XYZ file of C-alpha atoms in Angstrom:
265
model
C 97.305 80.064 140.603
C 100.976 79.828 141.561
C 102.771 81.085 144.650
C 106.505 81.809 144.810
C 108.150 82.578 148.153
C 111.495 84.030 149.148
C 112.768 85.102 152.538
C 111.409 88.634 152.139
C 108.647 88.534 149.539
C 105.781 86.414 148.349
C 104.423 86.646 144.825
C 100.914 85.507 143.977
C 100.255 84.795 140.298
C 96.680 84.538 139.027
C 95.286 83.958 135.573
C 94.561 87.123 133.634
C 91.093 88.255 134.750
C 88.014 89.305 132.803
C 85.881 92.364 133.520
C 82.201 91.499 133.295
C 80.923 95.097 133.296
C 82.893 97.822 131.502
C 82.081 101.183 129.929
C 84.456 102.324 127.191
C 82.291 105.119 125.739
C 83.312 106.238 122.246
C 85.478 108.678 120.341
C 88.184 110.457 122.334
C 87.070 108.881 125.622
C 87.357 105.388 124.137
C 90.837 106.119 122.820
C 91.909 107.464 126.218
C 90.755 104.542 128.370
C 90.682 101.287 126.414
C 94.407 100.712 126.875
C 94.031 100.705 130.653
C 91.510 97.853 130.535
C 93.522 95.989 127.901
C 96.605 95.999 130.128
C 94.781 94.364 133.026
C 92.014 92.244 131.506
C 91.806 89.560 128.835
C 88.137 90.145 128.009
C 85.363 92.498 129.009
C 81.608 92.765 128.642
C 81.220 96.196 127.039
C 78.149 98.220 127.944
C 75.962 99.535 125.090
C 74.757 102.864 126.528
C 76.358 105.135 123.971
C 74.682 108.131 122.354
C 72.937 106.790 120.324
C 72.819 103.383 122.048
C 73.976 100.097 120.544
C 70.616 98.594 119.594
C 71.373 96.361 116.593
C 73.938 93.750 115.679
C 75.284 96.118 113.033
C 75.764 98.756 115.747
C 77.620 96.234 117.905
C 79.895 95.140 115.070
C 80.737 98.746 114.228
C 81.418 99.597 117.876
C 83.603 96.512 118.262
C 85.642 97.598 115.244
C 86.180 101.034 116.805
C 87.315 99.436 120.076
C 89.789 97.164 118.305
C 91.123 100.078 116.264
C 91.716 102.081 119.456
C 93.726 99.354 121.211
C 97.449 99.932 121.732
C 99.689 98.009 119.356
C 100.157 94.431 120.501
C 97.286 94.469 122.994
C 95.596 91.119 123.624
C 92.060 92.110 124.575
C 88.678 90.799 123.458
C 85.621 93.066 123.745
C 82.423 91.079 124.314
C 79.574 93.121 122.905
C 76.048 93.738 124.186
C 72.816 95.236 122.871
C 70.670 97.867 124.572
C 67.116 96.591 125.144
C 64.340 98.927 123.967
C 60.683 98.680 122.986
C 61.916 98.447 119.382
C 64.083 95.365 119.987
C 62.683 92.543 117.853
C 63.013 88.769 118.119
C 64.614 88.801 114.669
C 67.315 91.213 115.807
C 68.011 89.118 118.885
C 68.414 85.982 116.790
C 70.804 87.831 114.496
C 72.766 89.010 117.525
C 73.085 85.480 118.874
C 74.111 84.133 115.472
C 76.797 86.801 115.088
C 79.007 85.231 117.740
C 79.962 88.775 118.742
C 76.972 89.841 120.852
C 77.034 87.990 124.170
C 74.193 89.579 126.152
C 71.456 92.214 126.198
C 71.387 95.044 128.736
C 68.216 96.255 130.430
C 68.292 99.845 131.658
C 65.204 101.158 133.437
C 64.574 104.484 131.701
C 66.175 107.289 133.682
C 68.042 105.070 136.148
C 71.611 105.953 135.167
C 73.898 107.487 132.533
C 72.494 107.410 128.984
C 69.425 105.409 130.032
C 66.742 107.667 128.537
C 66.092 105.133 125.762
C 65.633 102.333 128.284
C 62.631 100.287 129.340
C 59.677 101.886 131.137
C 57.519 98.778 131.549
C 58.926 95.248 131.680
C 55.636 93.598 130.820
C 54.704 95.225 127.519
C 54.156 92.809 124.614
C 57.346 93.985 122.899
C 59.552 93.481 125.944
C 58.072 90.123 126.929
C 58.502 88.901 123.338
C 62.147 89.954 123.480
C 62.685 88.207 126.808
C 60.984 85.036 125.584
C 63.257 85.012 122.551
C 66.351 85.517 124.699
C 65.244 82.633 126.902
C 64.754 80.392 123.869
C 68.132 81.177 122.265
C 70.079 81.413 125.557
C 71.088 85.059 125.284
C 71.661 86.424 128.817
C 69.926 89.498 130.223
C 72.077 91.977 132.151
C 70.077 94.259 134.440
C 70.652 97.619 136.076
C 68.474 96.680 139.026
C 66.926 99.875 140.351
C 63.429 101.313 140.188
C 63.047 104.921 139.104
C 59.864 105.599 141.077
C 60.405 109.028 142.712
C 58.460 107.835 145.756
C 61.122 105.210 146.520
C 64.103 106.266 148.643
C 67.296 106.155 146.566
C 68.894 103.766 149.071
C 65.999 101.309 148.621
C 65.807 101.270 144.829
C 67.635 97.980 144.379
C 65.644 96.111 147.024
C 62.349 97.419 145.645
C 63.381 96.515 142.086
C 64.065 92.951 143.186
C 60.682 92.551 144.872
C 58.541 94.404 142.345
C 60.177 93.477 139.061
C 63.112 91.079 139.135
C 61.574 88.242 141.121
C 58.428 88.100 138.914
C 60.593 88.294 135.774
C 62.865 85.441 136.848
C 59.883 83.290 137.803
C 58.039 83.976 134.548
C 61.073 83.319 132.327
C 62.332 80.311 134.220
C 65.189 79.414 131.833
C 66.439 82.932 131.108
C 69.959 83.617 132.325
C 70.031 86.864 134.312
C 72.833 88.960 135.800
C 72.036 91.573 138.441
C 74.677 94.161 137.620
C 76.755 95.965 140.270
C 74.800 94.454 143.147
C 74.914 96.726 146.208
C 72.713 95.163 148.880
C 72.333 92.111 151.069
C 68.900 91.811 149.435
C 70.575 91.356 146.062
C 73.057 88.816 147.400
C 70.268 86.801 149.015
C 68.212 86.920 145.824
C 71.046 85.509 143.714
C 71.696 82.771 146.259
C 68.123 81.623 145.798
C 68.955 80.176 142.369
C 71.492 77.458 141.601
C 74.381 76.573 143.892
C 77.669 78.084 145.005
C 79.744 75.266 143.520
C 77.989 74.898 140.180
C 76.634 78.394 139.624
C 73.157 78.945 138.274
C 71.065 80.930 135.855
C 71.052 84.011 138.100
C 74.298 85.781 138.944
C 75.609 89.181 139.962
C 78.563 91.402 139.245
C 80.264 93.249 142.099
C 82.383 96.402 141.831
C 85.542 97.137 143.811
C 84.151 100.430 145.089
C 81.032 98.827 146.548
C 83.320 96.360 148.354
C 85.452 99.145 149.806
C 83.017 101.920 150.680
C 79.709 102.478 152.459
C 77.436 105.509 152.461
C 79.297 107.096 155.373
C 82.233 107.586 153.008
C 79.894 109.583 150.774
C 78.056 111.670 153.369
C 79.953 112.029 156.658
C 81.668 115.411 157.022
C 79.769 116.799 154.061
C 79.135 115.277 150.650
C 82.283 113.667 149.213
C 81.648 113.947 145.447
C 84.544 111.652 144.507
C 82.668 108.821 146.271
C 79.417 109.385 144.382
C 78.417 106.572 142.045
C 75.327 104.875 140.680
C 73.992 102.766 142.248
C 74.778 104.811 145.335
C 76.777 103.402 148.229
C 74.735 101.624 150.883
C 74.914 100.817 154.623
C 77.882 98.967 156.116
C 75.847 95.779 156.558
C 75.304 95.684 152.802
C 79.007 96.224 152.110
C 79.837 93.325 154.410
C 77.342 91.112 152.575
C 79.063 91.941 149.282
C 82.504 91.149 150.705
C 81.219 87.827 152.023
C 79.786 86.956 148.603
C 82.898 88.050 146.724
C 85.248 86.032 148.936
C 83.066 82.940 149.282
C 84.097 81.129 146.109
C 80.451 81.195 144.987
C 80.475 81.032 141.171
C 77.342 83.180 140.975
C 79.273 86.324 141.955
C 81.985 87.815 139.756
C 83.879 91.027 139.076
C 82.341 93.804 137.038
C 84.344 96.974 137.618
C 81.764 99.348 136.110
C 84.744 101.480 135.070
C 83.321 104.463 133.218
C 84.990 107.607 131.868
């Protein structure tokens, strides 16, 4: 990082950043938005929740080719591909993904939790899912998690905290070498959970992405004065104390927290 000063201005120069959580969609939407990310970011972890989802290495290679074809001429941008975890995901497919050098992680969507998540996981502890997780642990293929329960009895503002207690903590303890990223963390509970593994200076096997909008806004921005639809997002905005916890994590220098814009057309 370099700083140049004059009498009236100060310029701060940083290395070109990466986006560790990006949706590019496909078709016309992909063509419309990929240039915006390519202008600002060097690399991005590309989410696999297309219709149909990216579930095989062949799917990921084909999607990567479409992304590269849609880039503006001269763009220097590397899409880092992911697979969508389902009950049909096999250890063989995961090994092929790792060997490809193109697939960098696997995304876990609880079924029904967010956009295009209908094909996601309904039970983390089925034989098929635990076999997939054990394989990922063995070959060092990270798991990216949309960390919310879909239980209708759980208040929408509590879905991340409940997911951590019910599902994420047992998963991380059972698969003790699996690298895990809690995507778009929104709560102090999530921040505290991540801090329980590794260290700020060296990082650890558990991390979290943080979005700009969850740093800027709390649920008052969504609800006060009537519903503000332009502030609606998933996961939903939380209390101010949670926003402050995210800001503290993002500005702490802790290597376990990093930018994932969750940009999504």
